[in-house]
Amino acid sequence: MTSFYGSLTIFYLSFLLLVIYQSLVGDAIDPTEGFISLPFNRSYYRIQKPYDLPENQRYSFINGVHKCWVLSTDKPHTPTSNTKPRTEISIHGYPYSSGVWQFEADAYVPTGTTGVSIMQIFGAEPPSATTLMIRVYDGSLTYYRDPVLVPNVYNKWFRLNVIHDVDAAKVKVYINGDLKLERDDRRGTSHYFKCGVYTQNDPSNCMESQWKNIKVLKKK
Ligand SMILES: *[C@@H]1O[C@H](CO)[C@@H](O)[C@H](O)[C@H]1NC(C)=O
């Protein structure tokens, strides 16, 4: 009898631990499983910032954290561009036109930043210039203007994974390991990833995002 109740207790405790574990971990997965992380250093990206300012007025890289900020009144990134102001880490070193590619990073957006794209997959079939934009509006992360991917992202680090399956023409967005969006891509012949701040509609005076552990990965 004792051993019967003993087994029952162990069974019950194991079950309880499993329930606790699942409620903590949720359904989060590692979206990078099956991908290879590619070399990433300054030779793979350049900083786009208002053309009339030195880089250190709008970008810093301290203790592994890239900080990008821009004012809604700033100039575009080139004298001839008529796009809105941006400070972006442009990963031109990994252009792609086929295969399955992934961008992973930890991102942080301070309170007040709004009306801005913080991550893009550049390249699409005209007239579209991008296959994906992740924006911030009033503290929510959105796919372009909608839908909302997650609310209340201000002032906390979150893990962003974006997968572009060019062959299947699909994009997927994961926040903290949870799949938040799956969409058709917007075609186009060449793509690369960008992150930072790129002014959109109804922007705050100052827009800022921070980035660390940036990786570009490719499916094996
Ligand atoms: C960046 O990484 C590449 C590939 O690993 C290497 O060849 C290159 O020297 C590195 N450049 C810098 C600036 O560290």
PDB file of C-alpha atoms in Angstrom, residues 90-219:
ATOM      1  CA  SER A  90      21.607  47.978 -43.402  1.00  0.00           C
ATOM      2  CA  ILE A  91      22.869  44.423 -43.766  1.00  0.00           C
ATOM      3  CA  HIS A  92      23.926  44.785 -47.388  1.00  0.00           C
ATOM      4  CA  GLY A  93      26.578  42.076 -46.937  1.00  0.00           C
ATOM      5  CA  TYR A  94      23.946  39.336 -47.206  1.00  0.00           C
ATOM      6  CA  PRO A  95      21.782  40.042 -50.234  1.00  0.00           C
ATOM      7  CA  TYR A  96      19.702  37.022 -51.214  1.00  0.00           C
ATOM      8  CA  SER A  97      17.325  35.989 -53.936  1.00  0.00           C
ATOM      9  CA  SER A  98      16.596  32.337 -53.103  1.00  0.00           C
ATOM     10  CA  GLY A  99      16.656  29.936 -50.170  1.00  0.00           C
ATOM     11  CA  VAL A 100      15.421  30.401 -46.609  1.00  0.00           C
ATOM     12  CA  TRP A 101      16.937  33.273 -44.619  1.00  0.00           C
ATOM     13  CA  GLN A 102      16.507  34.405 -41.070  1.00  0.00           C
ATOM     14  CA  PHE A 103      17.160  37.570 -39.073  1.00  0.00           C
ATOM     15  CA  GLU A 104      17.437  37.222 -35.289  1.00  0.00           C
ATOM     16  CA  ALA A 105      18.063  39.932 -32.709  1.00  0.00           C
ATOM     17  CA  ASP A 106      17.052  41.262 -29.336  1.00  0.00           C
ATOM     18  CA  ALA A 107      15.300  44.587 -29.686  1.00  0.00           C
ATOM     19  CA  TYR A 108      14.320  47.395 -27.329  1.00  0.00           C
ATOM     20  CA  VAL A 109      12.052  50.374 -27.965  1.00  0.00           C
ATOM     21  CA  PRO A 110      11.810  53.171 -25.376  1.00  0.00           C
ATOM     22  CA  THR A 111       8.489  54.755 -24.361  1.00  0.00           C
ATOM     23  CA  GLY A 112       7.348  57.482 -26.721  1.00  0.00           C
ATOM     24  CA  THR A 113       8.791  56.120 -29.961  1.00  0.00           C
ATOM     25  CA  THR A 114       5.955  55.770 -32.467  1.00  0.00           C
ATOM     26  CA  GLY A 115       5.123  55.933 -36.178  1.00  0.00           C
ATOM     27  CA  VAL A 116       8.311  54.161 -37.194  1.00  0.00           C
ATOM     28  CA  SER A 117       9.552  51.029 -38.904  1.00  0.00           C
ATOM     29  CA  ILE A 118      12.138  49.208 -36.774  1.00  0.00           C
ATOM     30  CA  MET A 119      12.865  46.247 -39.038  1.00  0.00           C
ATOM     31  CA  GLN A 120      12.478  45.610 -42.751  1.00  0.00           C
ATOM     32  CA  ILE A 121      13.072  43.028 -45.379  1.00  0.00           C
ATOM     33  CA  PHE A 122      14.129  45.222 -48.248  1.00  0.00           C
ATOM     34  CA  GLY A 123      13.182  44.313 -51.805  1.00  0.00           C
ATOM     35  CA  ALA A 124       9.808  43.503 -53.385  1.00  0.00           C
ATOM     36  CA  GLU A 125       7.982  43.692 -56.646  1.00  0.00           C
ATOM     37  CA  PRO A 126       7.357  47.381 -57.517  1.00  0.00           C
ATOM     38  CA  PRO A 127       5.612  49.562 -56.516  1.00  0.00           C
ATOM     39  CA  SER A 128       6.337  48.009 -53.110  1.00  0.00           C
ATOM     40  CA  ALA A 129       9.907  48.500 -51.871  1.00  0.00           C
ATOM     41  CA  THR A 130       9.721  46.079 -48.949  1.00  0.00           C
ATOM     42  CA  THR A 131       8.574  42.542 -48.314  1.00  0.00           C
ATOM     43  CA  LEU A 132       8.130  43.141 -44.595  1.00  0.00           C
ATOM     44  CA  MET A 133       8.063  46.067 -42.204  1.00  0.00           C
ATOM     45  CA  ILE A 134       7.794  45.715 -38.459  1.00  0.00           C
ATOM     46  CA  ARG A 135       6.624  49.017 -37.030  1.00  0.00           C
ATOM     47  CA  VAL A 136       5.860  50.564 -33.681  1.00  0.00           C
ATOM     48  CA  TYR A 137       2.626  52.476 -33.087  1.00  0.00           C
ATOM     49  CA  ASP A 138       1.877  53.598 -29.527  1.00  0.00           C
ATOM     50  CA  GLY A 139       3.804  50.752 -27.969  1.00  0.00           C
ATOM     51  CA  SER A 140       2.459  47.975 -30.207  1.00  0.00           C
ATOM     52  CA  LEU A 141       4.559  46.092 -32.731  1.00  0.00           C
ATOM     53  CA  THR A 142       2.708  45.874 -36.031  1.00  0.00           C
ATOM     54  CA  TYR A 143       3.081  44.346 -39.490  1.00  0.00           C
ATOM     55  CA  TYR A 144       3.051  47.525 -41.579  1.00  0.00           C
ATOM     56  CA  ARG A 145       0.028  49.438 -40.174  1.00  0.00           C
ATOM     57  CA  ASP A 146      -1.739  46.265 -39.058  1.00  0.00           C
ATOM     58  CA  PRO A 147      -2.269  43.768 -37.632  1.00  0.00           C
ATOM     59  CA  VAL A 148      -0.749  44.190 -34.178  1.00  0.00           C
ATOM     60  CA  LEU A 149       1.843  41.485 -33.518  1.00  0.00           C
ATOM     61  CA  VAL A 150       2.207  42.232 -29.800  1.00  0.00           C
ATOM     62  CA  PRO A 151       1.067  45.145 -27.624  1.00  0.00           C
ATOM     63  CA  ASN A 152       3.081  46.883 -24.870  1.00  0.00           C
ATOM     64  CA  VAL A 153       6.648  46.423 -26.031  1.00  0.00           C
ATOM     65  CA  TYR A 154       8.040  49.668 -24.613  1.00  0.00           C
ATOM     66  CA  ASN A 155      11.047  49.501 -22.295  1.00  0.00           C
ATOM     67  CA  LYS A 156      11.726  45.778 -22.446  1.00  0.00           C
ATOM     68  CA  TRP A 157      13.990  43.597 -24.511  1.00  0.00           C
ATOM     69  CA  PHE A 158      12.264  41.129 -26.786  1.00  0.00           C
ATOM     70  CA  ARG A 159      13.622  38.500 -29.166  1.00  0.00           C
ATOM     71  CA  LEU A 160      12.680  38.977 -32.788  1.00  0.00           C
ATOM     72  CA  ASN A 161      13.040  36.246 -35.419  1.00  0.00           C
ATOM     73  CA  VAL A 162      12.037  36.896 -38.997  1.00  0.00           C
ATOM     74  CA  ILE A 163      12.160  34.063 -41.510  1.00  0.00           C
ATOM     75  CA  HIS A 164      11.932  34.681 -45.242  1.00  0.00           C
ATOM     76  CA  ASP A 165      11.375  31.547 -47.298  1.00  0.00           C
ATOM     77  CA  VAL A 166      11.967  32.992 -50.754  1.00  0.00           C
ATOM     78  CA  ASP A 167      11.252  29.725 -52.549  1.00  0.00           C
ATOM     79  CA  ALA A 168       7.853  29.347 -50.832  1.00  0.00           C
ATOM     80  CA  ALA A 169       7.293  33.151 -50.960  1.00  0.00           C
ATOM     81  CA  LYS A 170       6.431  33.321 -47.236  1.00  0.00           C
ATOM     82  CA  VAL A 171       7.527  35.432 -44.293  1.00  0.00           C
ATOM     83  CA  LYS A 172       7.168  34.477 -40.641  1.00  0.00           C
ATOM     84  CA  VAL A 173       7.621  36.658 -37.570  1.00  0.00           C
ATOM     85  CA  TYR A 174       8.346  35.264 -34.099  1.00  0.00           C
ATOM     86  CA  ILE A 175       8.373  37.347 -30.931  1.00  0.00           C
ATOM     87  CA  ASN A 176      10.040  35.665 -27.962  1.00  0.00           C
ATOM     88  CA  GLY A 177       9.798  32.340 -29.782  1.00  0.00           C
ATOM     89  CA  ASP A 178       6.064  32.595 -30.486  1.00  0.00           C
ATOM     90  CA  LEU A 179       4.895  32.666 -34.096  1.00  0.00           C
ATOM     91  CA  LYS A 180       2.964  35.936 -34.459  1.00  0.00           C
ATOM     92  CA  LEU A 181       2.564  36.273 -38.209  1.00  0.00           C
ATOM     93  CA  GLU A 182       2.793  34.279 -41.410  1.00  0.00           C
ATOM     94  CA  ARG A 183       2.217  36.050 -44.718  1.00  0.00           C
ATOM     95  CA  ASP A 184       2.954  35.804 -48.404  1.00  0.00           C
ATOM     96  CA  ASP A 185       6.042  37.791 -49.292  1.00  0.00           C
ATOM     97  CA  ARG A 186       5.925  40.535 -51.915  1.00  0.00           C
ATOM     98  CA  ARG A 187       8.116  38.850 -54.514  1.00  0.00           C
ATOM     99  CA  GLY A 188      11.015  40.881 -55.839  1.00  0.00           C
ATOM    100  CA  THR A 189      14.402  39.707 -57.032  1.00  0.00           C
ATOM    101  CA  SER A 190      16.844  40.687 -54.292  1.00  0.00           C
ATOM    102  CA  HIS A 191      16.469  41.181 -50.546  1.00  0.00           C
ATOM    103  CA  TYR A 192      18.384  42.061 -47.421  1.00  0.00           C
ATOM    104  CA  PHE A 193      17.579  42.796 -43.780  1.00  0.00           C
ATOM    105  CA  LYS A 194      17.585  46.201 -42.087  1.00  0.00           C
ATOM    106  CA  CYS A 195      16.870  47.311 -38.537  1.00  0.00           C
ATOM    107  CA  GLY A 196      16.875  50.633 -36.699  1.00  0.00           C
ATOM    108  CA  VAL A 197      14.411  53.489 -37.096  1.00  0.00           C
ATOM    109  CA  TYR A 198      12.811  54.617 -40.361  1.00  0.00           C
ATOM    110  CA  THR A 199      10.117  57.299 -40.058  1.00  0.00           C
ATOM    111  CA  GLN A 200       6.589  56.346 -41.168  1.00  0.00           C
ATOM    112  CA  ASN A 201       3.251  58.086 -40.523  1.00  0.00           C
ATOM    113  CA  ASP A 202       2.399  60.120 -37.386  1.00  0.00           C
ATOM    114  CA  PRO A 203       5.906  59.842 -35.936  1.00  0.00           C
ATOM    115  CA  SER A 204       7.111  60.999 -32.546  1.00  0.00           C
ATOM    116  CA  ASN A 205       9.651  63.864 -32.605  1.00  0.00           C
ATOM    117  CA  CYS A 206      12.390  61.391 -31.702  1.00  0.00           C
ATOM    118  CA  MET A 207      12.370  57.696 -32.605  1.00  0.00           C
ATOM    119  CA  GLU A 208      14.750  55.145 -31.113  1.00  0.00           C
ATOM    120  CA  SER A 209      15.398  51.413 -31.150  1.00  0.00           C
ATOM    121  CA  GLN A 210      18.229  49.352 -29.697  1.00  0.00           C
ATOM    122  CA  TRP A 211      19.592  46.040 -30.948  1.00  0.00           C
ATOM    123  CA  LYS A 212      21.897  43.308 -29.693  1.00  0.00           C
ATOM    124  CA  ASN A 213      22.862  39.767 -30.669  1.00  0.00           C
ATOM    125  CA  ILE A 214      22.060  40.465 -34.320  1.00  0.00           C
ATOM    126  CA  LYS A 215      22.385  37.327 -36.447  1.00  0.00           C
ATOM    127  CA  VAL A 216      21.793  36.462 -40.047  1.00  0.00           C
ATOM    128  CA  LEU A 217      21.091  32.770 -40.560  1.00  0.00           C
ATOM    129  CA  LYS A 218      20.518  30.545 -43.512  1.00  0.00           C
ATOM    130  CA  LYS A 219      18.663  27.223 -43.607  1.00  0.00           C
TER     131      LYS A 219
END
